[in-house]
């Protein structure tokens, strides 16, 4: 065979080989990486485990970037495996994230402290893109809330194969009916309400429980129903404290000298503002305000206006830590398995979602909504495309139907 003919044959064989690989699909993906980003939730590890297991069952190598987008920026990653005694073995019921997480890492607007102490905010996303390419990752799984998925979408525009998985206890990621971690948070809040009930009843007190929920009141609303609360104040409904007072007095007329109130941290009075505990500046696109304190404010006002003693309990990080509920273990496993399946199918730039109760996926473009500008605004800010409680939601209708006061 002449040199030229041999060359042509080799080229032809290579092309056929590539075509076969493309058609085979599963051969395209060889090496993937996971990152967990944003505030932790119960269920992170269950998602990670499901991705790894599905990857292993399909001959794909799995890695994890340490501490979310920070790990991607620093190219700090570990091999993940579920084989005996390895990194990801026995992690299903474990709280937290075995690969860490970060709440301060918008790599599109990253806080850099120079040697002289001056602070600059830089777009370092291209360093991340280089890291992914250099190490040959065929797909990046981004486990996180709206801020994380906003960056994921921006990376997808930069040519990276990204698949998101929706996380947050606040349950406010767009395009999905539920995020992993939410059910555990609601269960913890409901248990707290059961406990507050007995002490409140014994001492004839108003017991206030402040739960998380910056811009969405899902935790407050659902736990109020699950825990038999009398009043639930959520960010979506600016409250009139006098309505809560009326409800407490109505109960007193029925001989009930105690009342249970759930307040989302992001709830605000009509014409008033949210209660901020402190602020920081980690750049655009991350949580720069720490909410907290509204429970105490509400308890004090109710005490003054009703003459009953009132006590506040702030549930805080109890809602995020510890083992996931069975529901969250299953949801997280479904999400993780689906994410890896999507990668094997070559479906990128998407988020795994639950739609009409079924496992599905949505485009990251739809997830960010009108918040299109690269790296501009993400995280828990007003501009984000968050899924808030709507007044026609079954939870609102149910709460109203059984007489839970929503402060309006
Ligand atoms: O978004 C999830 C969340 O748990 C919010 O409910 C809460 O306001 C926030 O994170 C707290 O974040 P951090 O731990 O960074 O203060």
mmCIF file of C-alpha atoms and ligand atoms in Angstrom:
data_model
loop_
_atom_site.group_PDB
_atom_site.id
_atom_site.type_symbol
_atom_site.label_atom_id
_atom_site.label_comp_id
_atom_site.label_asym_id
_atom_site.label_seq_id
_atom_site.Cartn_x
_atom_site.Cartn_y
_atom_site.Cartn_z
ATOM 1 C CA UNK A 1 0.000 0.000 0.000
ATOM 2 C CA UNK A 2 1.311 3.438 -0.935
ATOM 3 C CA UNK A 3 2.069 5.990 1.799
ATOM 4 C CA UNK A 4 -0.803 8.156 0.605
ATOM 5 C CA UNK A 5 -3.312 5.267 0.553
ATOM 6 C CA UNK A 6 -2.165 4.169 4.027
ATOM 7 C CA UNK A 7 -2.595 7.714 5.335
ATOM 8 C CA UNK A 8 -6.091 7.957 3.828
ATOM 9 C CA UNK A 9 -7.073 4.614 5.366
ATOM 10 C CA UNK A 10 -5.775 5.659 8.807
ATOM 11 C CA UNK A 11 -7.689 8.956 8.639
ATOM 12 C CA UNK A 12 -10.834 7.100 7.529
ATOM 13 C CA UNK A 13 -10.491 4.599 10.390
ATOM 14 C CA UNK A 14 -9.971 7.413 12.887
ATOM 15 C CA UNK A 15 -13.107 9.179 11.676
ATOM 16 C CA UNK A 16 -15.103 5.942 11.861
ATOM 17 C CA UNK A 17 -13.718 5.381 15.378
ATOM 18 C CA UNK A 18 -14.831 8.842 16.465
ATOM 19 C CA UNK A 19 -18.274 8.310 14.925
ATOM 20 C CA UNK A 20 -18.624 4.974 16.772
ATOM 21 C CA UNK A 21 -17.605 6.675 20.030
ATOM 22 C CA UNK A 22 -20.162 9.437 19.447
ATOM 23 C CA UNK A 23 -22.933 6.954 18.663
ATOM 24 C CA UNK A 24 -21.975 4.755 21.605
ATOM 25 C CA UNK A 25 -22.417 7.785 23.812
ATOM 26 C CA UNK A 26 -21.083 6.165 26.968
ATOM 27 C CA UNK A 27 -17.516 6.244 25.626
ATOM 28 C CA UNK A 28 -17.546 9.994 25.356
ATOM 29 C CA UNK A 29 -17.453 10.524 29.098
ATOM 30 C CA UNK A 30 -14.380 9.167 30.841
ATOM 31 C CA UNK A 31 -13.622 11.542 33.684
ATOM 32 C CA UNK A 32 -15.990 13.779 35.641
ATOM 33 C CA UNK A 33 -15.738 16.136 38.599
ATOM 34 C CA UNK A 34 -18.205 17.165 41.285
ATOM 35 C CA UNK A 35 -18.300 20.326 43.341
ATOM 36 C CA UNK A 36 -20.585 21.192 46.242
ATOM 37 C CA UNK A 37 -21.147 24.911 46.672
ATOM 38 C CA UNK A 38 -23.110 27.267 48.918
ATOM 39 C CA UNK A 39 -24.455 26.687 52.424
ATOM 40 C CA UNK A 40 -24.387 23.000 53.297
ATOM 41 C CA UNK A 41 -27.521 20.857 53.523
ATOM 42 C CA UNK A 42 -28.284 17.297 54.519
ATOM 43 C CA UNK A 43 -28.127 15.245 51.342
ATOM 44 C CA UNK A 44 -24.964 16.599 49.735
ATOM 45 C CA UNK A 45 -23.191 13.270 50.325
ATOM 46 C CA UNK A 46 -26.135 11.235 49.089
ATOM 47 C CA UNK A 47 -25.994 13.107 45.754
ATOM 48 C CA UNK A 48 -22.214 12.692 45.559
ATOM 49 C CA UNK A 49 -22.543 8.956 46.264
ATOM 50 C CA UNK A 50 -25.210 8.474 43.576
ATOM 51 C CA UNK A 51 -23.106 10.286 40.971
ATOM 52 C CA UNK A 52 -20.052 8.182 41.823
ATOM 53 C CA UNK A 53 -21.960 4.898 41.849
ATOM 54 C CA UNK A 54 -23.603 5.600 38.496
ATOM 55 C CA UNK A 55 -20.222 6.712 37.125
ATOM 56 C CA UNK A 56 -18.491 3.579 38.400
ATOM 57 C CA UNK A 57 -21.185 1.383 36.888
ATOM 58 C CA UNK A 58 -20.422 2.984 33.535
ATOM 59 C CA UNK A 59 -16.639 2.941 33.688
ATOM 60 C CA UNK A 60 -16.296 6.661 34.392
ATOM 61 C CA UNK A 61 -13.721 8.086 36.826
ATOM 62 C CA UNK A 62 -15.009 10.524 39.400
ATOM 63 C CA UNK A 63 -13.229 13.374 41.184
ATOM 64 C CA UNK A 64 -14.328 16.033 43.657
ATOM 65 C CA UNK A 65 -13.157 19.647 43.867
ATOM 66 C CA UNK A 66 -12.577 20.676 47.482
ATOM 67 C CA UNK A 67 -14.640 23.548 48.923
ATOM 68 C CA UNK A 68 -16.790 24.305 45.917
ATOM 69 C CA UNK A 69 -15.694 26.805 43.299
ATOM 70 C CA UNK A 70 -12.671 27.612 45.507
ATOM 71 C CA UNK A 71 -11.332 24.119 44.756
ATOM 72 C CA UNK A 72 -11.952 24.591 41.052
ATOM 73 C CA UNK A 73 -10.028 27.872 41.134
ATOM 74 C CA UNK A 74 -7.107 26.371 43.049
ATOM 75 C CA UNK A 75 -7.282 23.100 41.089
ATOM 76 C CA UNK A 76 -7.610 21.228 44.344
ATOM 77 C CA UNK A 77 -9.363 17.912 43.793
ATOM 78 C CA UNK A 78 -9.449 14.324 45.059
ATOM 79 C CA UNK A 79 -10.353 10.996 43.503
ATOM 80 C CA UNK A 80 -13.752 9.759 44.636
ATOM 81 C CA UNK A 81 -14.628 6.103 44.892
ATOM 82 C CA UNK A 82 -17.189 4.029 46.762
ATOM 83 C CA UNK A 83 -15.026 0.923 47.048
ATOM 84 C CA UNK A 84 -14.254 -0.380 50.529
ATOM 85 C CA UNK A 85 -12.757 2.168 52.956
ATOM 86 C CA UNK A 86 -12.345 4.758 50.215
ATOM 87 C CA UNK A 87 -13.296 8.449 50.328
ATOM 88 C CA UNK A 88 -16.931 7.996 49.409
ATOM 89 C CA UNK A 89 -17.722 4.757 51.203
ATOM 90 C CA UNK A 90 -20.505 4.805 53.822
ATOM 91 C CA UNK A 91 -21.490 8.431 53.211
ATOM 92 C CA UNK A 92 -25.234 8.097 52.486
ATOM 93 C CA UNK A 93 -26.453 9.043 56.000
ATOM 94 C CA UNK A 94 -23.644 11.520 56.707
ATOM 95 C CA UNK A 95 -24.445 15.220 57.058
ATOM 96 C CA UNK A 96 -22.224 17.924 55.547
ATOM 97 C CA UNK A 97 -20.184 17.339 52.405
ATOM 98 C CA UNK A 98 -17.136 15.063 52.171
ATOM 99 C CA UNK A 99 -15.665 17.482 49.612
ATOM 100 C CA UNK A 100 -16.523 20.614 51.597
ATOM 101 C CA UNK A 101 -18.487 23.565 50.260
ATOM 102 C CA UNK A 102 -18.037 27.300 49.979
ATOM 103 C CA UNK A 103 -20.294 30.302 50.543
ATOM 104 C CA UNK A 104 -17.801 32.924 49.389
ATOM 105 C CA UNK A 105 -16.696 31.818 45.952
ATOM 106 C CA UNK A 106 -18.152 33.621 42.979
ATOM 107 C CA UNK A 107 -15.158 33.081 40.697
ATOM 108 C CA UNK A 108 -16.646 35.593 38.224
ATOM 109 C CA UNK A 109 -16.262 38.331 40.848
ATOM 110 C CA UNK A 110 -13.715 36.928 43.266
ATOM 111 C CA UNK A 111 -12.426 38.713 46.332
ATOM 112 C CA UNK A 112 -8.619 38.931 46.132
ATOM 113 C CA UNK A 113 -6.635 40.349 49.040
ATOM 114 C CA UNK A 114 -3.316 41.730 47.740
ATOM 115 C CA UNK A 115 -0.043 41.547 49.720
ATOM 116 C CA UNK A 116 -0.382 45.202 50.756
ATOM 117 C CA UNK A 117 -3.820 44.450 52.191
ATOM 118 C CA UNK A 118 -5.819 46.122 49.423
ATOM 119 C CA UNK A 119 -8.847 44.245 48.168
ATOM 120 C CA UNK A 120 -9.802 43.692 44.540
ATOM 121 C CA UNK A 121 -12.658 41.819 42.888
ATOM 122 C CA UNK A 122 -11.553 39.867 39.828
ATOM 123 C CA UNK A 123 -13.089 37.627 37.198
ATOM 124 C CA UNK A 124 -11.019 34.439 37.613
ATOM 125 C CA UNK A 125 -13.362 32.143 35.723
ATOM 126 C CA UNK A 126 -10.858 31.568 32.910
ATOM 127 C CA UNK A 127 -8.420 30.034 35.416
ATOM 128 C CA UNK A 128 -11.179 27.542 36.281
ATOM 129 C CA UNK A 129 -11.860 26.818 32.603
ATOM 130 C CA UNK A 130 -8.136 26.141 32.070
ATOM 131 C CA UNK A 131 -8.060 23.812 35.092
ATOM 132 C CA UNK A 132 -10.986 21.781 33.773
ATOM 133 C CA UNK A 133 -9.428 21.507 30.320
ATOM 134 C CA UNK A 134 -5.916 20.765 31.613
ATOM 135 C CA UNK A 135 -7.113 17.896 33.763
ATOM 136 C CA UNK A 136 -9.406 16.546 31.060
ATOM 137 C CA UNK A 137 -12.713 16.604 32.922
ATOM 138 C CA UNK A 138 -15.512 15.750 30.508
ATOM 139 C CA UNK A 139 -18.220 17.107 32.763
ATOM 140 C CA UNK A 140 -18.559 19.210 35.905
ATOM 141 C CA UNK A 141 -21.441 18.563 38.308
ATOM 142 C CA UNK A 142 -22.408 21.648 40.298
ATOM 143 C CA UNK A 143 -24.376 20.901 43.457
ATOM 144 C CA UNK A 144 -25.829 24.142 44.749
ATOM 145 C CA UNK A 145 -28.489 26.822 44.929
ATOM 146 C CA UNK A 146 -29.315 29.662 42.578
ATOM 147 C CA UNK A 147 -25.919 31.395 42.901
ATOM 148 C CA UNK A 148 -24.056 28.175 42.170
ATOM 149 C CA UNK A 149 -26.270 27.431 39.166
ATOM 150 C CA UNK A 150 -25.848 30.991 37.895
ATOM 151 C CA UNK A 151 -22.073 30.403 37.769
ATOM 152 C CA UNK A 152 -22.687 26.946 36.268
ATOM 153 C CA UNK A 153 -24.656 28.538 33.451
ATOM 154 C CA UNK A 154 -21.876 31.093 32.929
ATOM 155 C CA UNK A 155 -19.308 28.261 32.694
ATOM 156 C CA UNK A 156 -21.566 26.508 30.246
ATOM 157 C CA UNK A 157 -21.423 29.640 28.039
ATOM 158 C CA UNK A 158 -17.634 29.359 28.241
ATOM 159 C CA UNK A 159 -17.845 25.908 26.665
ATOM 160 C CA UNK A 160 -17.675 23.729 29.779
ATOM 161 C CA UNK A 161 -19.948 20.672 30.020
ATOM 162 C CA UNK A 162 -21.920 21.422 33.172
ATOM 163 C CA UNK A 163 -24.809 19.658 34.880
ATOM 164 C CA UNK A 164 -26.381 21.231 37.974
ATOM 165 C CA UNK A 165 -28.157 19.585 40.896
ATOM 166 C CA UNK A 166 -30.521 21.842 42.901
ATOM 167 C CA UNK A 167 -29.608 22.229 46.563
ATOM 168 C CA UNK A 168 -30.807 24.503 49.357
ATOM 169 C CA UNK A 169 -32.826 24.203 52.512
ATOM 170 C CA UNK A 170 -34.751 27.312 51.372
ATOM 171 C CA UNK A 171 -36.310 25.327 48.463
ATOM 172 C CA UNK A 172 -36.138 28.376 46.218
ATOM 173 C CA UNK A 173 -34.265 27.207 43.105
ATOM 174 C CA UNK A 174 -36.219 27.988 39.931
ATOM 175 C CA UNK A 175 -37.565 25.274 37.592
ATOM 176 C CA UNK A 176 -37.811 22.524 40.222
ATOM 177 C CA UNK A 177 -40.556 21.649 42.674
ATOM 178 C CA UNK A 178 -38.099 20.642 45.375
ATOM 179 C CA UNK A 179 -34.435 20.954 46.240
ATOM 180 C CA UNK A 180 -32.489 18.406 48.258
ATOM 181 C CA UNK A 181 -31.960 19.362 51.914
ATOM 182 C CA UNK A 182 -35.325 21.078 52.207
ATOM 183 C CA UNK A 183 -37.258 18.116 53.576
ATOM 184 C CA UNK A 184 -34.694 17.559 56.338
ATOM 185 C CA UNK A 185 -34.854 21.228 57.327
ATOM 186 C CA UNK A 186 -38.660 21.092 57.522
ATOM 187 C CA UNK A 187 -38.493 17.919 59.630
ATOM 188 C CA UNK A 188 -36.057 19.527 62.063
ATOM 189 C CA UNK A 189 -38.274 22.624 62.321
ATOM 190 C CA UNK A 190 -41.408 20.502 62.846
ATOM 191 C CA UNK A 191 -39.709 18.590 65.639
ATOM 192 C CA UNK A 192 -38.646 21.859 67.258
ATOM 193 C CA UNK A 193 -42.255 23.064 67.103
ATOM 194 C CA UNK A 194 -43.464 19.894 68.849
ATOM 195 C CA UNK A 195 -41.003 20.597 71.642
ATOM 196 C CA UNK A 196 -41.941 24.275 71.873
ATOM 197 C CA UNK A 197 -45.588 23.264 72.083
ATOM 198 C CA UNK A 198 -45.218 21.405 75.380
ATOM 199 C CA UNK A 199 -43.143 24.074 77.088
ATOM 200 C CA UNK A 200 -45.366 26.883 75.719
ATOM 201 C CA UNK A 201 -48.528 25.151 76.898
ATOM 202 C CA UNK A 202 -47.068 24.503 80.345
ATOM 203 C CA UNK A 203 -46.066 28.135 80.944
ATOM 204 C CA UNK A 204 -48.906 29.838 79.009
ATOM 205 C CA UNK A 205 -46.440 31.548 76.725
ATOM 206 C CA UNK A 206 -46.153 32.644 73.139
ATOM 207 C CA UNK A 207 -43.367 30.568 71.627
ATOM 208 C CA UNK A 208 -41.700 32.009 68.531
ATOM 209 C CA UNK A 209 -39.487 29.880 66.289
ATOM 210 C CA UNK A 210 -37.240 31.700 63.812
ATOM 211 C CA UNK A 211 -36.376 29.457 60.883
ATOM 212 C CA UNK A 212 -34.206 30.012 57.801
ATOM 213 C CA UNK A 213 -35.616 31.269 54.516
ATOM 214 C CA UNK A 214 -34.109 34.470 53.148
ATOM 215 C CA UNK A 215 -36.500 35.314 50.337
ATOM 216 C CA UNK A 216 -38.814 32.315 50.358
ATOM 217 C CA UNK A 217 -40.985 31.101 53.221
ATOM 218 C CA UNK A 218 -41.238 27.422 52.295
ATOM 219 C CA UNK A 219 -39.622 26.115 55.498
ATOM 220 C CA UNK A 220 -41.743 28.381 57.712
ATOM 221 C CA UNK A 221 -44.973 27.545 55.940
ATOM 222 C CA UNK A 222 -44.532 23.806 55.668
ATOM 223 C CA UNK A 223 -43.164 23.379 59.192
ATOM 224 C CA UNK A 224 -46.009 25.532 60.552
ATOM 225 C CA UNK A 225 -48.481 23.087 59.034
ATOM 226 C CA UNK A 226 -46.473 20.026 60.119
ATOM 227 C CA UNK A 227 -45.928 21.384 63.634
ATOM 228 C CA UNK A 228 -49.419 22.772 64.268
ATOM 229 C CA UNK A 229 -48.388 26.423 64.572
ATOM 230 C CA UNK A 230 -50.973 29.195 64.899
ATOM 231 C CA UNK A 231 -49.114 31.919 63.042
ATOM 232 C CA UNK A 232 -46.579 31.773 60.195
ATOM 233 C CA UNK A 233 -44.796 34.887 58.933
ATOM 234 C CA UNK A 234 -43.058 34.545 55.579
ATOM 235 C CA UNK A 235 -41.044 36.891 53.326
ATOM 236 C CA UNK A 236 -43.693 36.795 50.592
ATOM 237 C CA UNK A 237 -46.375 38.316 52.853
ATOM 238 C CA UNK A 238 -45.360 41.520 54.671
ATOM 239 C CA UNK A 239 -46.959 41.084 58.081
ATOM 240 C CA UNK A 240 -49.185 43.260 60.225
ATOM 241 C CA UNK A 241 -48.306 42.394 63.832
ATOM 242 C CA UNK A 242 -51.862 43.287 64.896
ATOM 243 C CA UNK A 243 -53.185 40.361 62.837
ATOM 244 C CA UNK A 244 -50.967 38.037 64.874
ATOM 245 C CA UNK A 245 -52.212 39.682 68.060
ATOM 246 C CA UNK A 246 -55.834 39.134 66.945
ATOM 247 C CA UNK A 247 -55.105 35.445 66.384
ATOM 248 C CA UNK A 248 -53.520 35.069 69.836
ATOM 249 C CA UNK A 249 -56.466 36.854 71.496
ATOM 250 C CA UNK A 250 -58.938 34.709 69.571
ATOM 251 C CA UNK A 251 -57.186 31.641 70.998
ATOM 252 C CA UNK A 252 -57.328 33.098 74.499
ATOM 253 C CA UNK A 253 -61.095 33.542 74.143
ATOM 254 C CA UNK A 254 -61.198 29.799 73.425
ATOM 255 C CA UNK A 255 -59.288 29.155 76.644
ATOM 256 C CA UNK A 256 -55.912 28.605 74.974
ATOM 257 C CA UNK A 257 -53.313 30.597 76.856
ATOM 258 C CA UNK A 258 -50.381 29.698 74.624
ATOM 259 C CA UNK A 259 -49.614 30.210 70.950
ATOM 260 C CA UNK A 260 -46.986 28.966 68.522
ATOM 261 C CA UNK A 261 -45.487 31.335 65.941
ATOM 262 C CA UNK A 262 -43.074 30.465 63.113
ATOM 263 C CA UNK A 263 -41.131 33.332 61.541
ATOM 264 C CA UNK A 264 -38.919 33.030 58.470
ATOM 265 C CA UNK A 265 -35.662 34.970 58.891
ATOM 266 C CA UNK A 266 -36.553 37.028 55.803
ATOM 267 C CA UNK A 267 -40.036 38.055 57.002
ATOM 268 C CA UNK A 268 -40.608 41.808 57.263
ATOM 269 C CA UNK A 269 -43.443 43.980 58.548
ATOM 270 C CA UNK A 270 -45.676 45.876 56.136
ATOM 271 C CA UNK A 271 -43.763 48.954 55.034
ATOM 272 C CA UNK A 272 -40.699 47.779 57.003
ATOM 273 C CA UNK A 273 -37.431 46.051 56.190
ATOM 274 C CA UNK A 274 -35.826 42.662 56.866
ATOM 275 C CA UNK A 275 -33.751 42.214 60.021
ATOM 276 C CA UNK A 276 -30.039 41.984 59.188
ATOM 277 C CA UNK A 277 -27.610 40.597 61.774
ATOM 278 C CA UNK A 278 -24.463 41.714 59.953
ATOM 279 C CA UNK A 279 -22.939 42.238 56.513
ATOM 280 C CA UNK A 280 -19.731 41.299 54.722
ATOM 281 C CA UNK A 281 -18.318 41.936 51.273
ATOM 282 C CA UNK A 282 -17.261 38.833 49.432
ATOM 283 C CA UNK A 283 -18.055 40.292 46.035
ATOM 284 C CA UNK A 284 -21.169 40.269 43.914
ATOM 285 C CA UNK A 285 -23.186 37.127 43.663
ATOM 286 C CA UNK A 286 -22.748 35.636 47.126
ATOM 287 C CA UNK A 287 -24.724 36.132 50.351
ATOM 288 C CA UNK A 288 -23.329 39.342 51.752
ATOM 289 C CA UNK A 289 -26.015 39.926 54.356
ATOM 290 C CA UNK A 290 -26.437 37.641 57.321
ATOM 291 C CA UNK A 291 -30.106 37.696 58.260
ATOM 292 C CA UNK A 292 -31.279 37.056 61.793
ATOM 293 C CA UNK A 293 -33.140 38.615 64.678
ATOM 294 C CA UNK A 294 -36.696 38.926 63.388
ATOM 295 C CA UNK A 295 -37.903 36.199 65.790
ATOM 296 C CA UNK A 296 -36.722 38.244 68.756
ATOM 297 C CA UNK A 297 -38.342 41.397 67.346
ATOM 298 C CA UNK A 298 -41.682 39.614 66.841
ATOM 299 C CA UNK A 299 -41.574 37.986 70.310
ATOM 300 C CA UNK A 300 -40.960 41.335 71.986
ATOM 301 C CA UNK A 301 -43.790 43.037 70.098
ATOM 302 C CA UNK A 302 -46.236 40.228 70.834
ATOM 303 C CA UNK A 303 -45.341 40.301 74.536
ATOM 304 C CA UNK A 304 -46.001 44.040 74.678
ATOM 305 C CA UNK A 305 -49.214 43.886 72.680
ATOM 306 C CA UNK A 306 -50.808 40.821 74.344
ATOM 307 C CA UNK A 307 -49.451 41.000 77.878
ATOM 308 C CA UNK A 308 -48.477 37.326 77.600
ATOM 309 C CA UNK A 309 -44.898 36.215 78.096
ATOM 310 C CA UNK A 310 -43.134 35.440 74.808
ATOM 311 C CA UNK A 311 -39.930 33.567 74.085
ATOM 312 C CA UNK A 312 -37.944 33.265 70.861
ATOM 313 C CA UNK A 313 -35.893 30.299 69.699
ATOM 314 C CA UNK A 314 -33.682 30.658 66.641
ATOM 315 C CA UNK A 315 -33.221 27.271 65.025
ATOM 316 C CA UNK A 316 -30.213 28.277 62.878
ATOM 317 C CA UNK A 317 -27.824 25.666 61.594
ATOM 318 C CA UNK A 318 -29.717 22.767 63.178
ATOM 319 C CA UNK A 319 -31.727 22.906 59.943
ATOM 320 C CA UNK A 320 -28.690 22.283 57.764
ATOM 321 C CA UNK A 321 -26.584 19.800 59.704
ATOM 322 C CA UNK A 322 -26.867 16.111 60.462
ATOM 323 C CA UNK A 323 -28.306 13.105 58.749
ATOM 324 C CA UNK A 324 -30.824 13.533 55.895
ATOM 325 C CA UNK A 325 -34.380 12.246 56.192
ATOM 326 C CA UNK A 326 -35.271 9.129 54.198
ATOM 327 C CA UNK A 327 -37.074 11.445 51.754
ATOM 328 C CA UNK A 328 -33.934 13.527 51.194
ATOM 329 C CA UNK A 329 -31.766 10.418 50.826
ATOM 330 C CA UNK A 330 -34.037 9.170 48.059
ATOM 331 C CA UNK A 331 -34.407 12.578 46.365
ATOM 332 C CA UNK A 332 -30.646 13.150 46.494
ATOM 333 C CA UNK A 333 -29.981 9.685 45.078
ATOM 334 C CA UNK A 334 -32.473 10.273 42.267
ATOM 335 C CA UNK A 335 -30.848 13.631 41.463
ATOM 336 C CA UNK A 336 -27.304 12.217 41.534
ATOM 337 C CA UNK A 337 -28.145 9.213 39.362
ATOM 338 C CA UNK A 338 -30.052 11.410 36.889
ATOM 339 C CA UNK A 339 -27.182 13.898 36.681
ATOM 340 C CA UNK A 340 -24.707 11.178 35.716
ATOM 341 C CA UNK A 341 -27.189 9.649 33.264
ATOM 342 C CA UNK A 342 -27.558 13.045 31.593
ATOM 343 C CA UNK A 343 -23.768 13.245 31.275
ATOM 344 C CA UNK A 344 -23.674 9.792 29.670
ATOM 345 C CA UNK A 345 -26.365 10.968 27.261
ATOM 346 C CA UNK A 346 -24.297 14.063 26.441
ATOM 347 C CA UNK A 347 -26.958 16.436 27.785
ATOM 348 C CA UNK A 348 -25.176 19.462 29.231
ATOM 349 C CA UNK A 349 -26.044 22.991 30.371
ATOM 350 C CA UNK A 350 -28.953 21.622 32.383
ATOM 351 C CA UNK A 351 -30.205 21.210 35.938
ATOM 352 C CA UNK A 352 -31.798 18.036 37.280
ATOM 353 C CA UNK A 353 -35.302 18.898 38.477
ATOM 354 C CA UNK A 354 -38.562 17.468 39.748
ATOM 355 C CA UNK A 355 -41.351 18.566 37.414
ATOM 356 C CA UNK A 356 -44.948 17.479 37.965
ATOM 357 C CA UNK A 357 -43.577 15.049 40.533
ATOM 358 C CA UNK A 358 -41.249 13.358 38.017
ATOM 359 C CA UNK A 359 -37.471 13.369 37.670
ATOM 360 C CA UNK A 360 -36.548 15.594 34.725
ATOM 361 C CA UNK A 361 -34.118 18.298 33.656
ATOM 362 C CA UNK A 362 -34.345 22.009 32.809
ATOM 363 C CA UNK A 363 -32.049 24.279 30.858
ATOM 364 C CA UNK A 364 -29.702 26.395 32.998
ATOM 365 C CA UNK A 365 -30.847 29.339 30.863
ATOM 366 C CA UNK A 366 -34.359 28.872 32.228
ATOM 367 C CA UNK A 367 -32.974 28.495 35.747
ATOM 368 C CA UNK A 368 -31.218 31.882 35.626
ATOM 369 C CA UNK A 369 -34.257 33.469 33.926
ATOM 370 C CA UNK A 370 -33.708 37.118 33.133
ATOM 371 C CA UNK A 371 -30.558 37.232 35.234
ATOM 372 C CA UNK A 372 -28.483 36.730 32.085
ATOM 373 C CA UNK A 373 -25.442 38.988 32.459
ATOM 374 C CA UNK A 374 -22.347 36.831 32.969
ATOM 375 C CA UNK A 375 -21.021 36.954 36.515
ATOM 376 C CA UNK A 376 -23.114 39.987 37.391
ATOM 377 C CA UNK A 377 -25.704 39.057 39.927
ATOM 378 C CA UNK A 378 -26.415 35.740 41.525
ATOM 379 C CA UNK A 379 -26.711 34.294 45.004
ATOM 380 C CA UNK A 380 -29.561 35.180 47.297
ATOM 381 C CA UNK A 381 -30.229 38.637 45.983
ATOM 382 C CA UNK A 382 -33.446 40.310 44.943
ATOM 383 C CA UNK A 383 -32.421 40.087 41.265
ATOM 384 C CA UNK A 384 -32.045 36.317 41.342
ATOM 385 C CA UNK A 385 -34.590 34.092 39.686
ATOM 386 C CA UNK A 386 -35.894 32.525 42.897
ATOM 387 C CA UNK A 387 -38.919 30.257 43.311
ATOM 388 C CA UNK A 388 -40.960 31.951 46.002
ATOM 389 C CA UNK A 389 -44.199 30.941 47.696
ATOM 390 C CA UNK A 390 -47.160 32.030 45.578
ATOM 391 C CA UNK A 391 -50.561 32.836 47.018
ATOM 392 C CA UNK A 392 -52.234 30.063 45.028
ATOM 393 C CA UNK A 393 -49.892 27.393 46.395
ATOM 394 C CA UNK A 394 -51.580 24.475 48.159
ATOM 395 C CA UNK A 395 -49.566 25.203 51.306
ATOM 396 C CA UNK A 396 -50.940 28.763 51.504
ATOM 397 C CA UNK A 397 -54.492 27.590 50.822
ATOM 398 C CA UNK A 398 -54.187 24.796 53.396
ATOM 399 C CA UNK A 399 -52.707 27.098 56.037
ATOM 400 C CA UNK A 400 -55.500 29.634 55.548
ATOM 401 C CA UNK A 401 -58.136 26.927 55.505
ATOM 402 C CA UNK A 402 -57.169 25.587 58.931
ATOM 403 C CA UNK A 403 -56.856 29.062 60.383
ATOM 404 C CA UNK A 404 -53.093 29.603 60.483
ATOM 405 C CA UNK A 405 -52.606 33.377 60.513
ATOM 406 C CA UNK A 406 -50.164 34.517 57.809
ATOM 407 C CA UNK A 407 -49.929 38.049 59.133
ATOM 408 C CA UNK A 408 -52.210 39.603 56.516
HETATM 409 O O1 LIG B 1 -29.555 29.813 51.573
HETATM 410 C C1 LIG B 1 -29.509 28.891 52.571
HETATM 411 C C2 LIG B 1 -29.299 29.536 53.909
HETATM 412 O O2 LIG B 1 -29.313 28.511 54.862
HETATM 413 C C3 LIG B 1 -30.282 30.636 54.237
HETATM 414 O O3 LIG B 1 -31.496 30.150 54.693
HETATM 415 C C4 LIG B 1 -29.506 31.449 55.224
HETATM 416 O O4 LIG B 1 -29.940 32.781 55.276
HETATM 417 C C5 LIG B 1 -28.136 31.373 54.702
HETATM 418 O O5 LIG B 1 -28.026 30.172 53.988
HETATM 419 C C6 LIG B 1 -27.084 31.452 55.763
HETATM 420 O O6 LIG B 1 -25.856 31.450 55.145
HETATM 421 P P1 LIG B 1 -24.464 31.516 55.945
HETATM 422 O O7 LIG B 1 -24.286 30.182 56.585
HETATM 423 O O8 LIG B 1 -23.456 31.765 54.905
HETATM 424 O O9 LIG B 1 -24.571 32.599 56.939
#
